[in-house]
mmCIF file of C-alpha atoms in Angstrom:
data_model
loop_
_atom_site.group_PDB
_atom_site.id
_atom_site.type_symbol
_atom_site.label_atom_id
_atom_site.label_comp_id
_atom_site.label_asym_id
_atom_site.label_seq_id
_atom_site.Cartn_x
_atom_site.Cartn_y
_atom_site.Cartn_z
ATOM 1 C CA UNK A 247 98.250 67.267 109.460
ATOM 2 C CA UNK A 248 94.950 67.349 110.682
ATOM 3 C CA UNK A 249 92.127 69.932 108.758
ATOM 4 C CA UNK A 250 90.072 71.121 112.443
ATOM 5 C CA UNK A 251 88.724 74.342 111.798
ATOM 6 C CA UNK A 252 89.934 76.663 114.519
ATOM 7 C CA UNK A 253 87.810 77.548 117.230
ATOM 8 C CA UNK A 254 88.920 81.256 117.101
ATOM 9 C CA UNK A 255 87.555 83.724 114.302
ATOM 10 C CA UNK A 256 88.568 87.660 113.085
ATOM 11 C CA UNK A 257 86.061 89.831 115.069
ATOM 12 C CA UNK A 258 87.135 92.145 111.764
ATOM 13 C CA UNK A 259 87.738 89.746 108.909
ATOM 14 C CA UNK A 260 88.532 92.666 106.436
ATOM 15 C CA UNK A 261 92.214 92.861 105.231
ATOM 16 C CA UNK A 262 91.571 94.506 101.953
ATOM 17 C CA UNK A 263 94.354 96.808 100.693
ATOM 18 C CA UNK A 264 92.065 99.585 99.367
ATOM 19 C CA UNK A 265 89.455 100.700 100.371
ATOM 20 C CA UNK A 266 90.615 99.184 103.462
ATOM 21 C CA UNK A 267 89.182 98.169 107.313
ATOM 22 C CA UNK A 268 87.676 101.110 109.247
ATOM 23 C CA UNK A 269 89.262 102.392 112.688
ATOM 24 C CA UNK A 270 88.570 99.897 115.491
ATOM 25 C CA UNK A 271 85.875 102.655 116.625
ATOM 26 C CA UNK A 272 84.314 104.040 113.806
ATOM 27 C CA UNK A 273 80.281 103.820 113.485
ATOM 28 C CA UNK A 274 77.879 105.600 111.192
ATOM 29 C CA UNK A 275 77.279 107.699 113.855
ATOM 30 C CA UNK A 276 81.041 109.160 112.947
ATOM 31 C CA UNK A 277 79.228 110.772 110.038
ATOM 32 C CA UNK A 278 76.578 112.906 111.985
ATOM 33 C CA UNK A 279 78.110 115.910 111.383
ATOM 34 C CA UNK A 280 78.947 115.675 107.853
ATOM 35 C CA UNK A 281 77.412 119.167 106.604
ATOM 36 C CA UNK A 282 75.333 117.070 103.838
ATOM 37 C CA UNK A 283 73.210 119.276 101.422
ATOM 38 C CA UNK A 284 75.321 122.412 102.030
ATOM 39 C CA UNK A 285 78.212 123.832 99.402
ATOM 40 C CA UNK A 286 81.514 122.742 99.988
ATOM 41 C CA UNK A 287 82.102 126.382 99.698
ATOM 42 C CA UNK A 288 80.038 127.656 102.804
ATOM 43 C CA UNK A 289 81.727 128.583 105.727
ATOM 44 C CA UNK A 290 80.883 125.247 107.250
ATOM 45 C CA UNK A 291 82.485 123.153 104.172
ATOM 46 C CA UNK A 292 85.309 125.172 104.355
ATOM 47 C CA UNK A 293 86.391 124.968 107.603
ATOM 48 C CA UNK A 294 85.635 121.350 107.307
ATOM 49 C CA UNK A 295 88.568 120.757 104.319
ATOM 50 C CA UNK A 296 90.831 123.274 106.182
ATOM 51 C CA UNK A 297 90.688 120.938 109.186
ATOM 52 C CA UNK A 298 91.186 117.700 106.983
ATOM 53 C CA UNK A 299 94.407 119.556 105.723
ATOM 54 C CA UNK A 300 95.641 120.596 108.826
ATOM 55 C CA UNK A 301 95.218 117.607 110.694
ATOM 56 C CA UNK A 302 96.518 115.748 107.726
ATOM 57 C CA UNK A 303 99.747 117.919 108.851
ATOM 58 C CA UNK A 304 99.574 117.656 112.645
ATOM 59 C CA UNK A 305 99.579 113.824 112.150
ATOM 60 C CA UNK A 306 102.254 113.091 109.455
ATOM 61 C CA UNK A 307 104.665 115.850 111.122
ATOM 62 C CA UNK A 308 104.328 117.784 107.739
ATOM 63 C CA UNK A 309 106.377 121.084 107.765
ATOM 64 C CA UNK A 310 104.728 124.334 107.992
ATOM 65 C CA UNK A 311 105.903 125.917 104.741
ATOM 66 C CA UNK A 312 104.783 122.543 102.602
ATOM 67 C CA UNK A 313 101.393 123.134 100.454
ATOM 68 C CA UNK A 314 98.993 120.237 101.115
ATOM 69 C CA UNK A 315 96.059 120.023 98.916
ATOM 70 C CA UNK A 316 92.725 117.370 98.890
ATOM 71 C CA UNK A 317 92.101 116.678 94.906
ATOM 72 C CA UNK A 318 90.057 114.246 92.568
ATOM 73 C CA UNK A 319 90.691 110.787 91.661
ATOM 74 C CA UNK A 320 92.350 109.798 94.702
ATOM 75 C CA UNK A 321 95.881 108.560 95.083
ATOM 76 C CA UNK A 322 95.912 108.680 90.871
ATOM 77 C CA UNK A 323 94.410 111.757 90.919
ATOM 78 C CA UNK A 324 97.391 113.623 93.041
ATOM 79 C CA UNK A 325 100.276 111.566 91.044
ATOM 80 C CA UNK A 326 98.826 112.387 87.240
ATOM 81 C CA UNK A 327 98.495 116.005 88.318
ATOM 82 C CA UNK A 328 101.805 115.850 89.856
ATOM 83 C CA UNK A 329 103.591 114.265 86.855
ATOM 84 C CA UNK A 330 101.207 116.941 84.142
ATOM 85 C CA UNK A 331 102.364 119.978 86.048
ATOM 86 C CA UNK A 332 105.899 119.960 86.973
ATOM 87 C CA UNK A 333 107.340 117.176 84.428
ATOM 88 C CA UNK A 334 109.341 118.125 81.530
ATOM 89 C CA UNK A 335 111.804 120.828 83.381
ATOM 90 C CA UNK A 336 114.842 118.253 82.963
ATOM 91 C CA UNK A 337 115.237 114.684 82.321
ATOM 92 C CA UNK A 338 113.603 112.161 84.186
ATOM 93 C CA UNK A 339 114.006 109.164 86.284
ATOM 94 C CA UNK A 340 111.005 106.455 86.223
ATOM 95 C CA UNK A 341 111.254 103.786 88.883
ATOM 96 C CA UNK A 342 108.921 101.082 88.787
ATOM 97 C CA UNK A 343 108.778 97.976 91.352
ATOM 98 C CA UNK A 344 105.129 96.533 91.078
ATOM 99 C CA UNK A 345 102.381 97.363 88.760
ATOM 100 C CA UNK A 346 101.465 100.841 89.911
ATOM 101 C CA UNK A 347 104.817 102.558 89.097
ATOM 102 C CA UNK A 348 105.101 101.096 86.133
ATOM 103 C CA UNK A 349 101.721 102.838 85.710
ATOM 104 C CA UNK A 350 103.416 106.276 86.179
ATOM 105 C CA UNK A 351 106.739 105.171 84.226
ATOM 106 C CA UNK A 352 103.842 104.099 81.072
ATOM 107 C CA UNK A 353 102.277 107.798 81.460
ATOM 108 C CA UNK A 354 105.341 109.832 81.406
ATOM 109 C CA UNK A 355 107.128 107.780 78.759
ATOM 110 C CA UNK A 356 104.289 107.082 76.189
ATOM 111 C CA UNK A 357 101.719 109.825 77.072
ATOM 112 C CA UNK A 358 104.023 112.701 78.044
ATOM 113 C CA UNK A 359 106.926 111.237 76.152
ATOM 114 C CA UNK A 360 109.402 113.082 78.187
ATOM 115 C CA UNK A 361 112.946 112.155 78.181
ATOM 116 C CA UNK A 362 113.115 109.351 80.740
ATOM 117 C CA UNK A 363 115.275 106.604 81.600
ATOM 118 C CA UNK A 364 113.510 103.581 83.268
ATOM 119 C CA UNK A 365 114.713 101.465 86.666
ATOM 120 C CA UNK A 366 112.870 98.513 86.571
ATOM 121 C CA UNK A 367 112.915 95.970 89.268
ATOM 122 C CA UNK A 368 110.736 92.337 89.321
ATOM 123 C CA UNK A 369 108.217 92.178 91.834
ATOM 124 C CA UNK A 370 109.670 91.123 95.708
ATOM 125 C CA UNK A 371 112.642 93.053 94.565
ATOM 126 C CA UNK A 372 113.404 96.828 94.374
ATOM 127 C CA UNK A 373 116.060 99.058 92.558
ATOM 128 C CA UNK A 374 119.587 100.661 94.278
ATOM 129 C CA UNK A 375 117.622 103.945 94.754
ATOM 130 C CA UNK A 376 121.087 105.512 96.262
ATOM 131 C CA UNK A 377 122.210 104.796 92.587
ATOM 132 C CA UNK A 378 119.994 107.187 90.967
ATOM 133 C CA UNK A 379 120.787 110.801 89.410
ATOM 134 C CA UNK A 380 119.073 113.421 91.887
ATOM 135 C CA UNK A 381 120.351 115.712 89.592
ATOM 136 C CA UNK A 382 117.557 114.690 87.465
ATOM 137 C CA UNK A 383 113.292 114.370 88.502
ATOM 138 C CA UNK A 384 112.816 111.339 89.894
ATOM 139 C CA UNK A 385 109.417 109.113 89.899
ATOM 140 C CA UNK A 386 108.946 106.508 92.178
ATOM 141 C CA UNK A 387 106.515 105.016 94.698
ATOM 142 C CA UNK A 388 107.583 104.499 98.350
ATOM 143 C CA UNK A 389 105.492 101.490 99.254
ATOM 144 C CA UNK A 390 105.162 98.778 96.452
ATOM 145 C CA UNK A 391 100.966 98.101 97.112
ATOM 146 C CA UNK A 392 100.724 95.417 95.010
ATOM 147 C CA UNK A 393 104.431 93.696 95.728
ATOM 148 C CA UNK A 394 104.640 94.222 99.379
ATOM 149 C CA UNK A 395 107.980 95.982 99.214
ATOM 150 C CA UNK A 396 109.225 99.957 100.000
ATOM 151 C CA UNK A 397 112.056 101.796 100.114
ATOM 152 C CA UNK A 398 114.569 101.118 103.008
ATOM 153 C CA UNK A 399 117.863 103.456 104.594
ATOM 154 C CA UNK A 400 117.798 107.162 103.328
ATOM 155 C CA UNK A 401 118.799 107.167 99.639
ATOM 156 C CA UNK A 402 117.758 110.351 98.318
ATOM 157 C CA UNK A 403 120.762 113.092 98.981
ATOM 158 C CA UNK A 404 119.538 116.920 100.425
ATOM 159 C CA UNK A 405 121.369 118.239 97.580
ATOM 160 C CA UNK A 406 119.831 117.418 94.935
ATOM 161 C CA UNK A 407 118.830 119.500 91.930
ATOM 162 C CA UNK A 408 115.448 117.249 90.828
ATOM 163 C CA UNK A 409 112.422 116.959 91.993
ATOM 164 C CA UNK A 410 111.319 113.637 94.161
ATOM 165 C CA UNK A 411 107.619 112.604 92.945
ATOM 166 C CA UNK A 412 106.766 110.227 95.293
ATOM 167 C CA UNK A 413 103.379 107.850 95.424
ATOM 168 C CA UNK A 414 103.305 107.239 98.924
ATOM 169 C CA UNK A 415 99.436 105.826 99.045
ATOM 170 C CA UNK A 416 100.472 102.776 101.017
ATOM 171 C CA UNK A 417 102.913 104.103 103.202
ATOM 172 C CA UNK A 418 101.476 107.464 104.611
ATOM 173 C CA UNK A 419 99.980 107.015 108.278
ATOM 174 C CA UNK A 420 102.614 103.645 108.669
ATOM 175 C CA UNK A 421 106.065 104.375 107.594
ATOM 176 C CA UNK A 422 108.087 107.464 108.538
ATOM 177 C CA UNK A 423 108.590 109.503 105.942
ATOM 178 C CA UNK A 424 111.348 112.057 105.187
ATOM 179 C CA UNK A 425 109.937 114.929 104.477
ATOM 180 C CA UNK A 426 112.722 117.330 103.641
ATOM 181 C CA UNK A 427 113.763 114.385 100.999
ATOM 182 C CA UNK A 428 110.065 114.427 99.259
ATOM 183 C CA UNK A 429 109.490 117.116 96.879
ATOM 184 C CA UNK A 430 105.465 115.863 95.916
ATOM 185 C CA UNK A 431 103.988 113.276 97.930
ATOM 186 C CA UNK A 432 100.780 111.643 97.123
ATOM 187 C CA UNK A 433 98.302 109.516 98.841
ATOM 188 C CA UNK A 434 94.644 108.798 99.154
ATOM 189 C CA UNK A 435 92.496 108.244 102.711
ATOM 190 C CA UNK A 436 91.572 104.982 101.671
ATOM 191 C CA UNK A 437 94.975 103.184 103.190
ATOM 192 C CA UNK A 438 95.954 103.174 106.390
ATOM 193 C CA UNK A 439 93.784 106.147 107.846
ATOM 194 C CA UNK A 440 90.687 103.052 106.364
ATOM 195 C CA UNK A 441 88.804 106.520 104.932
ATOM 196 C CA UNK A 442 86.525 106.537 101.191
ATOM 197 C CA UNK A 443 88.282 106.272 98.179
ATOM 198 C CA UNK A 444 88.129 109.060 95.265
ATOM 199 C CA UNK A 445 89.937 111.433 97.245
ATOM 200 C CA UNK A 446 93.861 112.321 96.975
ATOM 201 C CA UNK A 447 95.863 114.576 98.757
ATOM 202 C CA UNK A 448 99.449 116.301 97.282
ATOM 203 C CA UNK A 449 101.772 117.939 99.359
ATOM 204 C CA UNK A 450 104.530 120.353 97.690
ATOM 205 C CA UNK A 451 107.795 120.966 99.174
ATOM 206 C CA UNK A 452 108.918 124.486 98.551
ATOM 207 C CA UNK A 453 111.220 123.766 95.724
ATOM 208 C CA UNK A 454 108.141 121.685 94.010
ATOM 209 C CA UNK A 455 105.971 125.164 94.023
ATOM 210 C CA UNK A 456 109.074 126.930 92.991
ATOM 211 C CA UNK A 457 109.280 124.833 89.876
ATOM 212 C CA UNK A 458 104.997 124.906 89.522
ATOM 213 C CA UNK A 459 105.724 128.732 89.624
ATOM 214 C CA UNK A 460 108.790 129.292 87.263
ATOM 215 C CA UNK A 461 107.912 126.357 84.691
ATOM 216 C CA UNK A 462 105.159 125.697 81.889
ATOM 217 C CA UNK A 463 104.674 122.625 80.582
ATOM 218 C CA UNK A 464 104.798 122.549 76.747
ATOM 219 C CA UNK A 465 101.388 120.434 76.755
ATOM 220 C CA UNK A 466 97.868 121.554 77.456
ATOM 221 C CA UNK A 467 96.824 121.562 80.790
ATOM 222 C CA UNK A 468 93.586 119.848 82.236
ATOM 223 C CA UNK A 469 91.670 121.927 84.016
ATOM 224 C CA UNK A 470 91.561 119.370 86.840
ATOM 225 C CA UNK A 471 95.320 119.609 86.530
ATOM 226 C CA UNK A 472 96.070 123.100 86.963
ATOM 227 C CA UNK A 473 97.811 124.395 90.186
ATOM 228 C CA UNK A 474 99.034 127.490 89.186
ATOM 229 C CA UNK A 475 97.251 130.462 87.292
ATOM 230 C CA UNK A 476 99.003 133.537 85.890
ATOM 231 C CA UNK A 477 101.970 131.784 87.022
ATOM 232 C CA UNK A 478 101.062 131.831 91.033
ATOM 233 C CA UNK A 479 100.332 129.182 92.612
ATOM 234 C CA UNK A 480 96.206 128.778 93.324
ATOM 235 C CA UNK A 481 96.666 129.038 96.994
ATOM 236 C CA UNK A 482 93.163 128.235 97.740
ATOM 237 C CA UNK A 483 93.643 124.947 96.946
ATOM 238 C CA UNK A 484 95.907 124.256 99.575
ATOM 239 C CA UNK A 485 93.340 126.064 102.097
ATOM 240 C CA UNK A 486 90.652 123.743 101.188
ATOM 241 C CA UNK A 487 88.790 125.405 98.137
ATOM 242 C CA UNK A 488 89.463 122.583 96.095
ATOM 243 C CA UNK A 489 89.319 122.105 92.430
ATOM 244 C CA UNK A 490 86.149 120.172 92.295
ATOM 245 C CA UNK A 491 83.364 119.024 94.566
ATOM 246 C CA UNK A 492 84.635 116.357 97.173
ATOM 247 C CA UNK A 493 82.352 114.704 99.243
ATOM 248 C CA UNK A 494 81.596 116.241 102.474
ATOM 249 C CA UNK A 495 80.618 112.662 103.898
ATOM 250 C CA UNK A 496 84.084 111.467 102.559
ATOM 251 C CA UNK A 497 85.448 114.793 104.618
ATOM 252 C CA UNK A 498 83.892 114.174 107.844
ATOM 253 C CA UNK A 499 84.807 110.596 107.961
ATOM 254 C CA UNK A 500 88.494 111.144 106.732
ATOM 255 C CA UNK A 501 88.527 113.861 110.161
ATOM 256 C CA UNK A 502 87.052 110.882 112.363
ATOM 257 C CA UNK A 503 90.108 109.352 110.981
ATOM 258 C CA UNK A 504 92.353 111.825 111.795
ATOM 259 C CA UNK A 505 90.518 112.241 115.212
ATOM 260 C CA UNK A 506 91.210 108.703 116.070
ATOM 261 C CA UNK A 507 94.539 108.568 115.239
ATOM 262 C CA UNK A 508 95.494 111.681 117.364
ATOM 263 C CA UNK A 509 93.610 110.008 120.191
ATOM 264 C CA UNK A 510 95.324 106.237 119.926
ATOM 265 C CA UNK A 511 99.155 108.684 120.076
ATOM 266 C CA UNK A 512 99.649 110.096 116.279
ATOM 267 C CA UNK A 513 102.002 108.629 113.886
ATOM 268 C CA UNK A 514 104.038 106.799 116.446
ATOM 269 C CA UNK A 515 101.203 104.213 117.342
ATOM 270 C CA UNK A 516 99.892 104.059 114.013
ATOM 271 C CA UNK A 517 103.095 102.692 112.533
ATOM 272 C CA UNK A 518 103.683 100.656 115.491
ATOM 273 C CA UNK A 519 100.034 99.012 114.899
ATOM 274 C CA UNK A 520 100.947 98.673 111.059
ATOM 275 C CA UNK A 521 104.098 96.736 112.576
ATOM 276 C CA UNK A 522 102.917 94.505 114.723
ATOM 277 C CA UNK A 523 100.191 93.547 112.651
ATOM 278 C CA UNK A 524 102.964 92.842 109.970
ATOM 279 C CA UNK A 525 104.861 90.426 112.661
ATOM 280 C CA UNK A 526 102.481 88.046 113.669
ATOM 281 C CA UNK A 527 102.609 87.384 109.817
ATOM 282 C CA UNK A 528 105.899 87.171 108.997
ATOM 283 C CA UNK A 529 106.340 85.158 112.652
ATOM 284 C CA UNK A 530 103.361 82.599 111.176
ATOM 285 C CA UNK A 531 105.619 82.788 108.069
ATOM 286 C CA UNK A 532 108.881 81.880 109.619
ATOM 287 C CA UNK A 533 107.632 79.106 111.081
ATOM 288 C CA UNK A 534 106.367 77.171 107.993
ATOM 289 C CA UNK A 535 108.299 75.826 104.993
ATOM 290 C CA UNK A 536 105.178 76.814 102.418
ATOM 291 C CA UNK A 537 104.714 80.291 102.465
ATOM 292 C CA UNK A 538 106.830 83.360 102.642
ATOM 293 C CA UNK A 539 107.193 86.698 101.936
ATOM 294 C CA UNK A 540 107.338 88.045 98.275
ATOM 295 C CA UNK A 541 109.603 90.257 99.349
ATOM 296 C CA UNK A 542 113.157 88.892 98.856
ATOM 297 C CA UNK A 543 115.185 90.734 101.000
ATOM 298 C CA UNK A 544 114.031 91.376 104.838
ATOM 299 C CA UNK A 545 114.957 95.195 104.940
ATOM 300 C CA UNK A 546 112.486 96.248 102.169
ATOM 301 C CA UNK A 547 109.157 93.857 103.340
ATOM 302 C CA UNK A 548 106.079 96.282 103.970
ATOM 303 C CA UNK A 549 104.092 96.602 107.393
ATOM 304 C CA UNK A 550 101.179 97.360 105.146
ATOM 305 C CA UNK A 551 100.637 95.929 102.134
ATOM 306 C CA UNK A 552 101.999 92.163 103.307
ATOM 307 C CA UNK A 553 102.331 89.683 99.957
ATOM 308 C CA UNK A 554 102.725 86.278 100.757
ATOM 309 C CA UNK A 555 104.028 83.419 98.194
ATOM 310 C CA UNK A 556 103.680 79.737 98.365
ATOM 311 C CA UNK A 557 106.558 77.477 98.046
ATOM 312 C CA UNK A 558 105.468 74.016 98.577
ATOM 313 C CA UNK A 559 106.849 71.774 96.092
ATOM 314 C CA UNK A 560 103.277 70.071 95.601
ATOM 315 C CA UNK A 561 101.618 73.159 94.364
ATOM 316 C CA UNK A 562 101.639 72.208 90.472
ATOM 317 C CA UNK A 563 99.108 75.678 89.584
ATOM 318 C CA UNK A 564 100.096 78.905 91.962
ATOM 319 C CA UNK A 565 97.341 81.179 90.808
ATOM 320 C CA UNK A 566 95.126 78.008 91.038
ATOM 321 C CA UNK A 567 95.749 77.076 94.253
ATOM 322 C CA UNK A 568 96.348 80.994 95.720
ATOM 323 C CA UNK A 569 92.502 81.331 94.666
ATOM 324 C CA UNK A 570 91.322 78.372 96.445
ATOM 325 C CA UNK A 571 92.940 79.381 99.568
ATOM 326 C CA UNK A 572 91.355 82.845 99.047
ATOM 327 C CA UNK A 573 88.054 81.487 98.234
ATOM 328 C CA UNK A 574 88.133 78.773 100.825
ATOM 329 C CA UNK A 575 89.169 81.959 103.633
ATOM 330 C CA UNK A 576 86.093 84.279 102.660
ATOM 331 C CA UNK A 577 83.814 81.338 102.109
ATOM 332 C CA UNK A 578 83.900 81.072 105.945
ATOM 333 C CA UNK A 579 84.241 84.705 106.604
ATOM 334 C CA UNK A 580 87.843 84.697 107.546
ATOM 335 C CA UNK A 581 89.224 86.632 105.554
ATOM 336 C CA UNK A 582 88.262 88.983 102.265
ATOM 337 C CA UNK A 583 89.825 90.279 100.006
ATOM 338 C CA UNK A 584 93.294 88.848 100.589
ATOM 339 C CA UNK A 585 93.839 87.308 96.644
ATOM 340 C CA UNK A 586 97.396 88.710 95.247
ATOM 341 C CA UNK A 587 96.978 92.144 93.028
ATOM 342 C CA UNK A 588 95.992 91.000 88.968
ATOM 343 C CA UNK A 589 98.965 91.707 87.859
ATOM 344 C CA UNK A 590 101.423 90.536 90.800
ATOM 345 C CA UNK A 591 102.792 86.896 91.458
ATOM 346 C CA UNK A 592 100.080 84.233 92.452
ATOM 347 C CA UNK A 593 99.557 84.137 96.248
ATOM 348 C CA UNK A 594 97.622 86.254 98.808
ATOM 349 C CA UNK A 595 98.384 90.098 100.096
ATOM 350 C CA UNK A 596 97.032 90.957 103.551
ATOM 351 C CA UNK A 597 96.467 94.303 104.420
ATOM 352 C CA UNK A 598 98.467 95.377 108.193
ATOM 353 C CA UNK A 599 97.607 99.239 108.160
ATOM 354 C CA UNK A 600 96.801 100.892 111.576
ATOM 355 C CA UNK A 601 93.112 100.196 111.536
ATOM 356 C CA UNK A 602 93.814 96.240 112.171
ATOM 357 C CA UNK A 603 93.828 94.698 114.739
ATOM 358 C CA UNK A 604 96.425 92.223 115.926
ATOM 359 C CA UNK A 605 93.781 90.404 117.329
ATOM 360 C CA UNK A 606 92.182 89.673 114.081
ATOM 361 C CA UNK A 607 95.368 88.697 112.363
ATOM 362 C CA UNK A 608 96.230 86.667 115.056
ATOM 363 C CA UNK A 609 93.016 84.802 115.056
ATOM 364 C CA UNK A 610 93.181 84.541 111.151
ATOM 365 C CA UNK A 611 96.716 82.707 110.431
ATOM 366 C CA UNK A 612 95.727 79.469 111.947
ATOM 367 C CA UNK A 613 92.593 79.375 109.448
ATOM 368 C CA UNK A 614 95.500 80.069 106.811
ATOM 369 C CA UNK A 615 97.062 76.997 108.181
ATOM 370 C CA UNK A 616 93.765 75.336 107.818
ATOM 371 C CA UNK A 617 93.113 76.214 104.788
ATOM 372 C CA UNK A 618 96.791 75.036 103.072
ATOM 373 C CA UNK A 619 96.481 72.078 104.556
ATOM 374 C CA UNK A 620 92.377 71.027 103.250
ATOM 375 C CA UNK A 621 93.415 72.592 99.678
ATOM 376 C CA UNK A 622 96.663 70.314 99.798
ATOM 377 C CA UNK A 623 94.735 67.328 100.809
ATOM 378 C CA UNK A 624 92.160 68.203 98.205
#
């Protein structure tokens, strides 16, 4: 096959997963408000974080009588103080599909040492999640970032007697989430919403702040951690008096955000974005006998967090060759950032959150075909 550049480029040619691609309309002038110099706790800061929380709400469909909180250490951040403050209660269920969640299973089992028992699945593949005991706390993200795969169907039963931890980073803003199901939910604004990183958000169902306020753990508490004091929950931190500083530039471009997605139609046309952005991939991918989806089964594929595998019998060094193409793509300005997570199977991931365009992804899989086919040659 011939190895003619296309004539067609990515007006965008970011596809990182994190931080990822700004909204189609953002500027630096989206930050001229930003209240910079001033205390996070003037009136001005404050109303500021309240509206990040609330319209964190409006646009996820988050119910009224769920706590939603902006905390350090982004996406991490919300899941370690999750895990610190309302682990322990019962036995727990880890469940671990790609490198991050086995993160949280090594925390709780060798930090925390609770009793646990681990569901492991391989990368592209994910665990019977209807199979799990409810009964129990349960761990688990809902979007595999670094294996491109997430939870499919509605496995987790309204009766349970657990908690649901879930690490949604990946999946908020794109995937519809069930909220009476989710106990904690965690994610970060530097996803789908394309905000800064080293910001997280938590959101508590009733039941979790029933447990924050009825349950101590046996282990000391980081002050960063703490959610609760004399046994009440800190309320303010749900209100936007948060535990530490954040960063009021972070703020006001996480609302521009928010801003844009109510104006583009809210959660509806952000996941359908994140979808058809994911389609013109797995289209280019259907197509072609070299590359497919890490993902094995179709059901469970992410519309964010796409991971992509070669197959041609020819390639002799996966991680070898998956670099090249990588290399070869931002060498031209094509496309950055697309190399496979460190600790995932060699090949590329390709970020299809709202802020995308199909445009750019469009215009970017034909320089993928170019790119196989000069690296084959080669």
């Amino acid at each position: 096959m011939a190895t003619q550049q296309p004539a067609t480029r990515p007006a965008n040619p970011r596809f990182s997963s994190g931080p990822c691609a700004k909204p189609p309309t953002w500027s630096l002038d989206a930050l001229k408000d930003a209240p910079l110099g001033r205390s996070h706790r003037a009136a001005v800061g404050k109303d500021k974080l309240k509206a990040a929380i609330e319209g964190t709400r409006d646009v996820l469909g988050i119910p009224a009588d769920y706590k939603i909180g902006i905390v350090p250490a982004s996406d991490t951040g919300a899941m370690e103080m999750a895990m610190w403050s309302l682990l322990g209660e019962r036995p727990v269920q880890m469940v671990a599909w790609e490198s991050f969640g086995a993160g949280w299973v090594s925390d709780v089992v060798k930090q925390l040492k609770i009793e646990a028992s681990e569901h492991i699945a391989d990368y592209g593949h994910i665990i019977n999640m209807e199979a799990l005991d409810y009964d129990q706390d349960v761990v688990f993200t809902w979007n595999g970032t670094t294996s491109g795969v997430r939870v499919a169907g509605d496995p987790i039963p309204a009766n349970r007697a657990g908690l649901t931890i879930c690490d949604a980073t990946s999946a908020a803003f794109a995937q519809d989430l069930p909220w009476e199901k989710l106990d904690v939910t965690t994610f970060s604004w530097q996803k789908v919403m394309g905000g800064e990183a080293a910001h997280g958000m938590i959101v508590l169902s009733p039941r979790a702040v029933e447990r924050l306020e009825s349950y101590t753990p046996a282990w000391p508490m980081p002050k960063i951690f703490r959610m609760t004091k004399g046994g009440k929950l800190i309320d303010g931190i749900f209100t936007g008096a948060t535990i530490n500083t954040p960063s009021m530039l972070c703020v006001e471009d996480y609302l521009f955000a928010l801003n844009w997605a109510k104006s583009i139609g809210g959660l509806d046309a952000l996941r359908m974005r994140a979808d058809a952005n994911a389609n013109a991939i797995w289209n280019f991918c259907a197509t072609r006998d070299w590359i497919d989806n890490l993902a094995v089964d179709a059901a469970t594929r992410s519309n964010t967090s796409v991971c992509l595998k070669f197959t041609d019998p020819r390639i002799t060094d996966g991680a070898a060759f998956a670099k090249a193409i990588a290399k070869r793509l931002e060498a031209e300005g094509i496309a950055l950032d697309i190399g496979a997570y460190r600790d995932a199977p060699a090949g590329l991931r390709i970020w299809c959150g709202a802020t995308i365009e199909t445009s750019d992804i469009e215009a970017m899989l034909p320089w993928l075909d170019w790119a196989f086919q000069a690296e084959i040659a080669g």
